[in-house]
PDB file of C-alpha atoms and ligand atoms in Angstrom:
ATOM      1  CA  MET A   1       0.000   0.000   0.000  1.00 81.00           C
ATOM      2  CA  ALA A   2       1.394   3.435  -0.966  1.00 92.00           C
ATOM      3  CA  THR A   3       0.007   6.883  -0.227  1.00 96.00           C
ATOM      4  CA  ILE A   4       0.192   9.345  -3.104  1.00 97.00           C
ATOM      5  CA  ARG A   5      -0.298  13.084  -2.715  1.00 98.00           C
ATOM      6  CA  PHE A   6      -2.123  14.729  -5.570  1.00 98.00           C
ATOM      7  CA  THR A   7      -3.347  18.184  -6.562  1.00 98.00           C
ATOM      8  CA  LYS A   8      -6.632  18.759  -8.341  1.00 98.00           C
ATOM      9  CA  MET A   9      -6.347  21.624 -10.842  1.00 98.00           C
ATOM     10  CA  HIS A  10      -8.379  22.943 -13.724  1.00 98.00           C
ATOM     11  CA  GLY A  11      -7.838  25.079 -16.781  1.00 98.00           C
ATOM     12  CA  ALA A  12     -11.082  26.678 -17.958  1.00 98.00           C
ATOM     13  CA  GLY A  13     -12.943  23.832 -16.250  1.00 98.00           C
ATOM     14  CA  ASN A  14     -10.899  20.986 -17.794  1.00 98.00           C
ATOM     15  CA  ASP A  15      -9.994  19.202 -14.564  1.00 98.00           C
ATOM     16  CA  TYR A  16      -7.172  16.770 -13.974  1.00 98.00           C
ATOM     17  CA  ILE A  17      -5.452  15.079 -11.045  1.00 98.00           C
ATOM     18  CA  TYR A  18      -1.771  16.111 -10.919  1.00 99.00           C
ATOM     19  CA  VAL A  19       0.934  13.966  -9.321  1.00 98.00           C
ATOM     20  CA  ASP A  20       4.560  15.011  -8.893  1.00 98.00           C
ATOM     21  CA  THR A  21       6.251  11.736  -9.831  1.00 98.00           C
ATOM     22  CA  MET A  22       9.616  13.106  -8.659  1.00 98.00           C
ATOM     23  CA  LYS A  23       8.180  12.577  -5.145  1.00 98.00           C
ATOM     24  CA  TYR A  24       5.482   9.987  -5.763  1.00 97.00           C
ATOM     25  CA  PRO A  25       6.366   7.496  -8.522  1.00 96.00           C
ATOM     26  CA  VAL A  26       3.286   6.096 -10.282  1.00 96.00           C
ATOM     27  CA  GLU A  27       3.627   2.621 -11.758  1.00 94.00           C
ATOM     28  CA  ASN A  28       0.226   1.989 -13.302  1.00 96.00           C
ATOM     29  CA  PRO A  29      -1.096   5.352 -14.558  1.00 98.00           C
ATOM     30  CA  GLU A  30      -3.530   3.771 -17.031  1.00 98.00           C
ATOM     31  CA  GLN A  31      -5.434   1.928 -14.279  1.00 98.00           C
ATOM     32  CA  LEU A  32      -5.193   4.815 -11.799  1.00 98.00           C
ATOM     33  CA  ALA A  33      -6.522   7.309 -14.366  1.00 98.00           C
ATOM     34  CA  ILE A  34      -9.633   5.159 -14.754  1.00 98.00           C
ATOM     35  CA  ALA A  35     -10.167   4.557 -11.022  1.00 98.00           C
ATOM     36  CA  TRP A  36      -9.359   8.083  -9.815  1.00 98.00           C
ATOM     37  CA  SER A  37     -11.321   9.885 -12.544  1.00 98.00           C
ATOM     38  CA  ARG A  38     -14.600   8.226 -11.502  1.00 98.00           C
ATOM     39  CA  PRO A  39     -16.783  10.861  -9.792  1.00 97.00           C
ATOM     40  CA  HIS A  40     -18.448   8.665  -7.174  1.00 97.00           C
ATOM     41  CA  THR A  41     -15.814   6.137  -6.205  1.00 97.00           C
ATOM     42  CA  GLY A  42     -12.650   8.059  -7.129  1.00 97.00           C
ATOM     43  CA  ILE A  43     -11.496  11.684  -6.969  1.00 98.00           C
ATOM     44  CA  GLY A  44     -13.449  12.724 -10.047  1.00 98.00           C
ATOM     45  CA  SER A  45     -11.665  14.285 -13.036  1.00 98.00           C
ATOM     46  CA  ASP A  46     -11.161  14.331 -16.783  1.00 98.00           C
ATOM     47  CA  GLY A  47      -7.966  12.302 -16.321  1.00 98.00           C
ATOM     48  CA  LEU A  48      -4.552  12.020 -14.705  1.00 98.00           C
ATOM     49  CA  VAL A  49      -1.452  14.141 -15.359  1.00 99.00           C
ATOM     50  CA  LEU A  50       2.049  13.095 -14.287  1.00 98.00           C
ATOM     51  CA  ILE A  51       4.709  15.764 -13.733  1.00 98.00           C
ATOM     52  CA  GLY A  52       8.229  14.395 -13.994  1.00 98.00           C
ATOM     53  CA  ARG A  53      11.917  15.017 -14.524  1.00 98.00           C
ATOM     54  CA  SER A  54      13.283  15.453 -18.020  1.00 98.00           C
ATOM     55  CA  ASP A  55      16.762  15.158 -19.544  1.00 98.00           C
ATOM     56  CA  ILE A  56      15.899  17.546 -22.359  1.00 98.00           C
ATOM     57  CA  ALA A  57      13.548  20.108 -20.747  1.00 98.00           C
ATOM     58  CA  ASP A  58      12.833  21.618 -17.321  1.00 98.00           C
ATOM     59  CA  PHE A  59      10.021  19.118 -16.621  1.00 99.00           C
ATOM     60  CA  SER A  60       8.004  16.441 -18.392  1.00 98.00           C
ATOM     61  CA  MET A  61       4.272  15.819 -18.706  1.00 98.00           C
ATOM     62  CA  ARG A  62       2.325  12.615 -19.307  1.00 98.00           C
ATOM     63  CA  ILE A  63      -1.439  12.825 -19.721  1.00 98.00           C
ATOM     64  CA  PHE A  64      -3.965   9.997 -19.378  1.00 99.00           C
ATOM     65  CA  ASN A  65      -7.621  10.361 -20.311  1.00 98.00           C
ATOM     66  CA  ALA A  66     -10.401   9.150 -17.994  1.00 98.00           C
ATOM     67  CA  ASP A  67     -10.528   5.852 -19.938  1.00 98.00           C
ATOM     68  CA  GLY A  68      -6.827   5.256 -19.231  1.00 98.00           C
ATOM     69  CA  SER A  69      -5.591   6.008 -22.760  1.00 98.00           C
ATOM     70  CA  GLU A  70      -2.450   8.128 -23.011  1.00 98.00           C
ATOM     71  CA  ALA A  71      -2.570  11.274 -25.151  1.00 98.00           C
ATOM     72  CA  ARG A  72       0.392  12.972 -26.796  1.00 98.00           C
ATOM     73  CA  MET A  73      -0.512  16.487 -25.699  1.00 98.00           C
ATOM     74  CA  CYS A  74      -2.848  18.476 -23.433  1.00 98.00           C
ATOM     75  CA  GLY A  75      -3.094  22.258 -23.619  1.00 98.00           C
ATOM     76  CA  ASN A  76      -4.951  22.896 -20.378  1.00 98.00           C
ATOM     77  CA  ALA A  77      -2.693  20.562 -18.380  1.00 99.00           C
ATOM     78  CA  SER A  78       0.447  22.224 -19.721  1.00 98.00           C
ATOM     79  CA  ARG A  79      -0.723  25.574 -18.319  1.00 98.00           C
ATOM     80  CA  CYS A  80      -1.597  23.979 -14.974  1.00 99.00           C
ATOM     81  CA  ILE A  81       1.853  22.379 -14.783  1.00 99.00           C
ATOM     82  CA  GLY A  82       3.395  25.844 -15.210  1.00 99.00           C
ATOM     83  CA  LYS A  83       1.435  27.042 -12.186  1.00 98.00           C
ATOM     84  CA  TYR A  84       2.165  23.877 -10.203  1.00 98.00           C
ATOM     85  CA  VAL A  85       5.953  23.833 -10.588  1.00 98.00           C
ATOM     86  CA  TYR A  86       6.340  27.582  -9.988  1.00 98.00           C
ATOM     87  CA  GLU A  87       4.100  27.798  -6.930  1.00 98.00           C
ATOM     88  CA  ALA A  88       5.529  24.592  -5.443  1.00 98.00           C
ATOM     89  CA  GLY A  89       8.980  26.202  -5.635  1.00 98.00           C
ATOM     90  CA  LEU A  90      10.271  23.572  -8.083  1.00 98.00           C
ATOM     91  CA  THR A  91      11.560  26.391 -10.291  1.00 98.00           C
ATOM     92  CA  THR A  92      11.983  30.160 -10.166  1.00 98.00           C
ATOM     93  CA  LYS A  93      11.830  30.448 -13.955  1.00 98.00           C
ATOM     94  CA  THR A  94       8.880  32.191 -15.585  1.00 98.00           C
ATOM     95  CA  GLU A  95       9.754  30.650 -18.937  1.00 98.00           C
ATOM     96  CA  ILE A  96       9.643  26.883 -18.575  1.00 98.00           C
ATOM     97  CA  THR A  97      10.261  24.099 -21.068  1.00 99.00           C
ATOM     98  CA  LEU A  98       8.025  21.039 -20.880  1.00 98.00           C
ATOM     99  CA  GLU A  99       8.755  17.697 -22.535  1.00 98.00           C
ATOM    100  CA  THR A 100       5.622  16.029 -23.938  1.00 98.00           C
ATOM    101  CA  LEU A 101       5.070  13.104 -26.285  1.00 98.00           C
ATOM    102  CA  SER A 102       4.530  15.683 -29.029  1.00 98.00           C
ATOM    103  CA  GLY A 103       7.753  17.593 -28.397  1.00 98.00           C
ATOM    104  CA  ILE A 104       9.023  20.326 -26.092  1.00 98.00           C
ATOM    105  CA  LYS A 105       6.573  23.134 -25.364  1.00 98.00           C
ATOM    106  CA  VAL A 106       7.538  26.514 -23.913  1.00 98.00           C
ATOM    107  CA  LEU A 107       5.386  27.964 -21.119  1.00 98.00           C
ATOM    108  CA  GLN A 108       5.378  31.678 -20.322  1.00 98.00           C
ATOM    109  CA  LEU A 109       3.983  32.352 -16.844  1.00 98.00           C
ATOM    110  CA  HIS A 110       1.981  35.523 -16.102  1.00 98.00           C
ATOM    111  CA  LEU A 111       2.270  36.457 -12.425  1.00 98.00           C
ATOM    112  CA  THR A 112       0.095  38.479 -10.068  1.00 98.00           C
ATOM    113  CA  ALA A 113       1.544  41.196  -7.821  1.00 98.00           C
ATOM    114  CA  ASP A 114       1.790  38.629  -5.008  1.00 98.00           C
ATOM    115  CA  ASN A 115       3.809  36.207  -7.159  1.00 98.00           C
ATOM    116  CA  ARG A 116       1.051  33.721  -8.003  1.00 98.00           C
ATOM    117  CA  VAL A 117       0.578  32.296 -11.497  1.00 98.00           C
ATOM    118  CA  GLU A 118      -2.664  33.667 -12.883  1.00 98.00           C
ATOM    119  CA  SER A 119      -2.420  32.590 -16.499  1.00 98.00           C
ATOM    120  CA  VAL A 120       0.038  30.946 -18.845  1.00 98.00           C
ATOM    121  CA  THR A 121       0.862  31.285 -22.531  1.00 98.00           C
ATOM    122  CA  VAL A 122       1.974  28.040 -24.161  1.00 98.00           C
ATOM    123  CA  ASP A 123       3.809  27.858 -27.473  1.00 98.00           C
ATOM    124  CA  MET A 124       1.931  24.828 -28.769  1.00 98.00           C
ATOM    125  CA  GLY A 125       4.106  24.451 -31.870  1.00 98.00           C
ATOM    126  CA  PRO A 126       2.636  24.349 -35.363  1.00 98.00           C
ATOM    127  CA  ALA A 127      -0.787  22.983 -36.229  1.00 98.00           C
ATOM    128  CA  THR A 128      -0.237  20.266 -38.851  1.00 98.00           C
ATOM    129  CA  ASP A 129      -2.113  17.959 -41.196  1.00 98.00           C
ATOM    130  CA  ILE A 130      -4.937  20.485 -41.716  1.00 98.00           C
ATOM    131  CA  HIS A 131      -7.414  19.223 -44.281  1.00 98.00           C
ATOM    132  CA  THR A 132     -11.095  18.905 -45.053  1.00 98.00           C
ATOM    133  CA  VAL A 133     -12.587  15.465 -44.536  1.00 98.00           C
ATOM    134  CA  ALA A 134     -15.825  14.102 -45.997  1.00 98.00           C
ATOM    135  CA  LEU A 135     -17.696  12.257 -43.251  1.00 97.00           C
ATOM    136  CA  GLY A 136     -19.842  10.110 -45.516  1.00 95.00           C
ATOM    137  CA  GLU A 137     -23.393   8.944 -45.051  1.00 92.00           C
ATOM    138  CA  GLY A 138     -25.265   8.822 -41.755  1.00 90.00           C
ATOM    139  CA  TYR A 139     -23.967  12.039 -40.209  1.00 92.00           C
ATOM    140  CA  ASP A 140     -25.711  15.421 -39.917  1.00 90.00           C
ATOM    141  CA  PHE A 141     -22.488  17.055 -41.116  1.00 93.00           C
ATOM    142  CA  THR A 142     -21.164  16.288 -44.578  1.00 95.00           C
ATOM    143  CA  GLU A 143     -17.644  17.449 -43.793  1.00 97.00           C
ATOM    144  CA  GLY A 144     -15.297  18.635 -41.066  1.00 98.00           C
ATOM    145  CA  ILE A 145     -11.765  19.945 -40.746  1.00 98.00           C
ATOM    146  CA  ALA A 146      -9.069  17.651 -39.381  1.00 98.00           C
ATOM    147  CA  VAL A 147      -6.219  19.338 -37.473  1.00 98.00           C
ATOM    148  CA  SER A 148      -3.323  17.845 -35.526  1.00 98.00           C
ATOM    149  CA  MET A 149      -2.066  19.726 -32.480  1.00 98.00           C
ATOM    150  CA  GLY A 150       0.146  16.763 -31.616  1.00 98.00           C
ATOM    151  CA  ASN A 151      -3.137  14.977 -30.923  1.00 98.00           C
ATOM    152  CA  PRO A 152      -5.957  14.552 -33.467  1.00 98.00           C
ATOM    153  CA  HIS A 153      -8.962  16.879 -33.776  1.00 98.00           C
ATOM    154  CA  LEU A 154     -12.030  17.111 -35.968  1.00 98.00           C
ATOM    155  CA  VAL A 155     -13.647  20.564 -36.065  1.00 98.00           C
ATOM    156  CA  LEU A 156     -17.208  21.032 -37.294  1.00 98.00           C
ATOM    157  CA  PHE A 157     -18.678  24.495 -37.816  1.00 98.00           C
ATOM    158  CA  THR A 158     -22.394  24.948 -37.275  1.00 98.00           C
ATOM    159  CA  ASP A 159     -24.922  27.791 -37.236  1.00 97.00           C
ATOM    160  CA  ASN A 160     -26.786  26.213 -34.338  1.00 97.00           C
ATOM    161  CA  LEU A 161     -24.519  24.873 -31.628  1.00 98.00           C
ATOM    162  CA  ALA A 162     -27.395  24.695 -29.145  1.00 97.00           C
ATOM    163  CA  GLN A 163     -28.995  21.991 -31.274  1.00 97.00           C
ATOM    164  CA  ILE A 164     -26.028  19.602 -31.164  1.00 97.00           C
ATOM    165  CA  ASP A 165     -26.530  16.578 -28.905  1.00 97.00           C
ATOM    166  CA  LEU A 166     -22.903  15.996 -27.911  1.00 97.00           C
ATOM    167  CA  THR A 167     -23.611  12.753 -26.081  1.00 97.00           C
ATOM    168  CA  GLU A 168     -25.132  11.245 -29.219  1.00 96.00           C
ATOM    169  CA  VAL A 169     -22.902  12.568 -32.002  1.00 97.00           C
ATOM    170  CA  GLY A 170     -19.651  12.915 -29.997  1.00 97.00           C
ATOM    171  CA  PRO A 171     -18.935   9.205 -29.506  1.00 98.00           C
ATOM    172  CA  ARG A 172     -19.969   8.351 -33.063  1.00 97.00           C
ATOM    173  CA  LEU A 173     -17.495  10.850 -34.506  1.00 98.00           C
ATOM    174  CA  GLU A 174     -14.782   9.938 -31.967  1.00 98.00           C
ATOM    175  CA  HIS A 175     -14.891   6.429 -33.486  1.00 98.00           C
ATOM    176  CA  HIS A 176     -15.324   7.523 -37.128  1.00 97.00           C
ATOM    177  CA  PRO A 177     -13.479   5.069 -39.432  1.00 97.00           C
ATOM    178  CA  LEU A 178     -11.399   7.934 -40.859  1.00 97.00           C
ATOM    179  CA  PHE A 179      -9.626   8.129 -37.470  1.00 98.00           C
ATOM    180  CA  PRO A 180      -8.312   4.704 -36.475  1.00 97.00           C
ATOM    181  CA  ASP A 181      -6.727   6.208 -33.323  1.00 98.00           C
ATOM    182  CA  ARG A 182     -10.042   7.937 -32.498  1.00 98.00           C
ATOM    183  CA  VAL A 183     -10.359  11.720 -32.521  1.00 98.00           C
ATOM    184  CA  ASN A 184     -11.289  14.706 -30.319  1.00 98.00           C
ATOM    185  CA  VAL A 185     -14.388  16.408 -31.716  1.00 98.00           C
ATOM    186  CA  GLU A 186     -15.099  20.158 -31.551  1.00 98.00           C
ATOM    187  CA  PHE A 187     -18.376  21.805 -32.567  1.00 98.00           C
ATOM    188  CA  ALA A 188     -17.937  25.497 -33.212  1.00 98.00           C
ATOM    189  CA  GLN A 189     -20.130  28.480 -33.994  1.00 98.00           C
ATOM    190  CA  MET A 190     -18.904  31.924 -35.081  1.00 98.00           C
ATOM    191  CA  ARG A 191     -20.199  34.785 -32.950  1.00 98.00           C
ATOM    192  CA  PRO A 192     -20.909  38.303 -34.249  1.00 97.00           C
ATOM    193  CA  ASP A 193     -17.933  39.759 -32.325  1.00 97.00           C
ATOM    194  CA  GLY A 194     -15.495  37.407 -34.094  1.00 97.00           C
ATOM    195  CA  SER A 195     -15.062  35.071 -31.133  1.00 98.00           C
ATOM    196  CA  ILE A 196     -15.963  31.392 -31.481  1.00 98.00           C
ATOM    197  CA  ARG A 197     -18.277  29.415 -29.203  1.00 98.00           C
ATOM    198  CA  MET A 198     -17.044  25.852 -29.004  1.00 98.00           C
ATOM    199  CA  ARG A 199     -18.131  22.637 -27.259  1.00 98.00           C
ATOM    200  CA  VAL A 200     -15.992  19.547 -27.171  1.00 98.00           C
ATOM    201  CA  TRP A 201     -16.264  15.776 -27.001  1.00 98.00           C
ATOM    202  CA  GLU A 202     -12.833  14.565 -25.956  1.00 98.00           C
ATOM    203  CA  ARG A 203     -11.367  11.284 -27.039  1.00 98.00           C
ATOM    204  CA  GLY A 204     -11.137   9.095 -23.966  1.00 98.00           C
ATOM    205  CA  SER A 205     -12.945  11.484 -21.608  1.00 98.00           C
ATOM    206  CA  GLY A 206     -16.243  12.468 -23.272  1.00 98.00           C
ATOM    207  CA  ILE A 207     -17.754  15.910 -22.700  1.00 98.00           C
ATOM    208  CA  THR A 208     -15.313  18.234 -20.944  1.00 98.00           C
ATOM    209  CA  LEU A 209     -15.778  21.908 -20.121  1.00 98.00           C
ATOM    210  CA  ALA A 210     -12.785  22.952 -22.200  1.00 98.00           C
ATOM    211  CA  CYS A 211      -9.961  21.563 -24.325  1.00 98.00           C
ATOM    212  CA  GLY A 212      -6.766  23.531 -24.935  1.00 99.00           C
ATOM    213  CA  THR A 213      -5.576  21.625 -27.982  1.00 99.00           C
ATOM    214  CA  GLY A 214      -9.212  21.668 -29.171  1.00 99.00           C
ATOM    215  CA  ALA A 215      -9.314  25.464 -28.866  1.00 98.00           C
ATOM    216  CA  CYS A 216      -6.088  25.689 -30.915  1.00 98.00           C
ATOM    217  CA  ALA A 217      -7.500  23.289 -33.513  1.00 98.00           C
ATOM    218  CA  THR A 218     -10.741  25.294 -33.721  1.00 98.00           C
ATOM    219  CA  ALA A 219      -8.935  28.619 -34.194  1.00 98.00           C
ATOM    220  CA  THR A 220      -6.716  26.981 -36.828  1.00 98.00           C
ATOM    221  CA  ALA A 221      -9.736  25.507 -38.650  1.00 98.00           C
ATOM    222  CA  ALA A 222     -11.429  28.924 -38.612  1.00 98.00           C
ATOM    223  CA  VAL A 223      -8.411  30.551 -40.294  1.00 97.00           C
ATOM    224  CA  PHE A 224      -8.190  27.619 -42.760  1.00 97.00           C
ATOM    225  CA  SER A 225     -11.871  28.197 -43.663  1.00 97.00           C
ATOM    226  CA  GLY A 226     -11.454  31.971 -44.036  1.00 97.00           C
ATOM    227  CA  LEU A 227     -13.732  32.662 -41.041  1.00 97.00           C
ATOM    228  CA  THR A 228     -11.149  34.510 -38.906  1.00 96.00           C
ATOM    229  CA  ARG A 229      -7.713  36.077 -39.046  1.00 92.00           C
ATOM    230  CA  GLY A 230      -5.342  36.656 -36.172  1.00 88.00           C
ATOM    231  CA  GLU A 231      -6.069  36.413 -32.451  1.00 97.00           C
ATOM    232  CA  THR A 232      -9.285  34.546 -31.595  1.00 98.00           C
ATOM    233  CA  ALA A 233     -11.163  34.027 -28.333  1.00 98.00           C
ATOM    234  CA  ILE A 234     -12.500  30.481 -28.029  1.00 98.00           C
ATOM    235  CA  VAL A 235     -15.425  30.486 -25.603  1.00 98.00           C
ATOM    236  CA  MET A 236     -16.075  27.062 -24.073  1.00 98.00           C
ATOM    237  CA  ASP A 237     -18.473  25.830 -21.385  1.00 98.00           C
ATOM    238  CA  GLY A 238     -15.866  26.324 -18.632  1.00 98.00           C
ATOM    239  CA  GLY A 239     -14.048  29.440 -19.800  1.00 98.00           C
ATOM    240  CA  THR A 240     -12.281  31.256 -22.604  1.00 98.00           C
ATOM    241  CA  LEU A 241      -8.841  30.735 -24.130  1.00 98.00           C
ATOM    242  CA  THR A 242      -7.107  33.217 -26.407  1.00 98.00           C
ATOM    243  CA  ILE A 243      -5.450  31.657 -29.436  1.00 98.00           C
ATOM    244  CA  ASP A 244      -2.945  33.519 -31.556  1.00 98.00           C
ATOM    245  CA  ARG A 245      -0.235  32.717 -34.085  1.00 95.00           C
ATOM    246  CA  ASP A 246       3.405  33.712 -33.720  1.00 95.00           C
ATOM    247  CA  PRO A 247       4.141  35.434 -37.059  1.00 92.00           C
ATOM    248  CA  ALA A 248       7.856  34.582 -36.826  1.00 95.00           C
ATOM    249  CA  THR A 249       7.438  30.814 -36.367  1.00 96.00           C
ATOM    250  CA  GLY A 250       3.838  30.108 -37.410  1.00 95.00           C
ATOM    251  CA  HIS A 251       3.389  28.402 -34.045  1.00 98.00           C
ATOM    252  CA  VAL A 252       0.037  28.451 -32.265  1.00 98.00           C
ATOM    253  CA  LEU A 253       0.070  30.404 -28.973  1.00 98.00           C
ATOM    254  CA  MET A 254      -2.523  29.528 -26.349  1.00 98.00           C
ATOM    255  CA  THR A 255      -3.201  31.780 -23.342  1.00 98.00           C
ATOM    256  CA  GLY A 256      -5.548  31.040 -20.467  1.00 98.00           C
ATOM    257  CA  PRO A 257      -6.036  30.480 -16.765  1.00 98.00           C
ATOM    258  CA  ALA A 258      -4.687  27.787 -14.459  1.00 98.00           C
ATOM    259  CA  VAL A 259      -6.428  27.146 -11.148  1.00 98.00           C
ATOM    260  CA  ARG A 260      -5.512  24.982  -8.155  1.00 98.00           C
ATOM    261  CA  VAL A 261      -8.643  23.457  -6.587  1.00 98.00           C
ATOM    262  CA  PHE A 262      -7.448  21.287  -3.690  1.00 98.00           C
ATOM    263  CA  GLU A 263      -4.807  18.837  -2.530  1.00 98.00           C
ATOM    264  CA  GLY A 264      -5.305  15.399  -1.102  1.00 98.00           C
ATOM    265  CA  GLU A 265      -3.835  11.984  -0.632  1.00 97.00           C
ATOM    266  CA  ILE A 266      -5.041   8.675  -1.911  1.00 97.00           C
ATOM    267  CA  GLU A 267      -3.959   5.099  -1.259  1.00 93.00           C
ATOM    268  CA  THR A 268      -2.990   2.623  -3.949  1.00 90.00           C
ATOM    269  CA  ASP A 269      -2.901  -1.158  -3.588  1.00 78.00           C
TER     270      ASP A 269
HETATM  271  N1  LIG B   1      -8.053  18.308 -22.607  1.00 69.74           N
HETATM  272  C1  LIG B   1      -6.869  18.311 -23.323  1.00 69.74           C
HETATM  273  C2  LIG B   1      -6.587  17.188 -24.301  1.00 69.74           C
HETATM  274  C3  LIG B   1      -6.501  15.847 -23.572  1.00 69.74           C
HETATM  275  C4  LIG B   1      -6.165  14.688 -24.490  1.00 69.74           C
HETATM  276  C5  LIG B   1      -7.227  14.356 -25.497  1.00 69.74           C
HETATM  277  N2  LIG B   1      -8.452  13.927 -24.919  1.00 69.74           N
HETATM  278  C6  LIG B   1      -6.688  13.276 -26.461  1.00 69.74           C
HETATM  279  O1  LIG B   1      -6.945  12.092 -26.254  1.00 69.74           O
HETATM  280  O2  LIG B   1      -5.996  13.629 -27.426  1.00 69.74           O
HETATM  281  C7  LIG B   1      -6.403  19.688 -23.760  1.00 69.74           C
HETATM  282  O3  LIG B   1      -6.657  20.637 -23.002  1.00 69.74           O
HETATM  283  O4  LIG B   1      -5.736  19.826 -24.778  1.00 69.74           O
END
């Protein structure tokens, strides 16, 4: 039996359990992500995030969805890790490099007057593999836009977001045959002020209140479709992220909040 200390954090409502594996090694993250994410019998979360040492960056991140599957990248968790490591005194840097399965990301911390991390900008790298996909028969949408942010996304623009039944169409599209590794699905509606309202069905976690890589994919798909140019606010159920593009590198820049909810300890067998 081992006792593991964890921190529950959220970014725009996308909530994960964070464990510092430099202090508390975790041997079976896939099983623990499933057990701990359950709302009634576990801690309750969208998944599990492991913060670790890295030989090539300041820290490393591993992210497991609520179904135990490992993802290559998570935007909201990367911001929360910036807050975690700075406020825990693990670094004094305000520019932090983070090793992920989709490469090294650079986090820029934005501090309050009393030295807390209020928000974080993450250089998410380039969006890649952007293309229109035909969904085929049996779907209300004829086509969507596929975008990779290190992890796969399918963005669908609609004029009536309120009418989308995420619990019905989300899982069907997550398992669409075009995406053998499954896909994160974003439904998006342009708003008169140029911002985008978006709701997400996440691969491996279902409906979440926000998705950082999904917000980047949505902003990228909007530019690809000629709907927006430049900085875009992506308004999700749990909060808003600002997505921009670095003109020098073409990289996607994501800015948003990171919030610590509570700490606790949990026993493993
Ligand atoms: N919520 C995340 C993405 C988490 C991983 C995703 N569900 C996947 O399987 O690719 C974010 O904020 O980016």
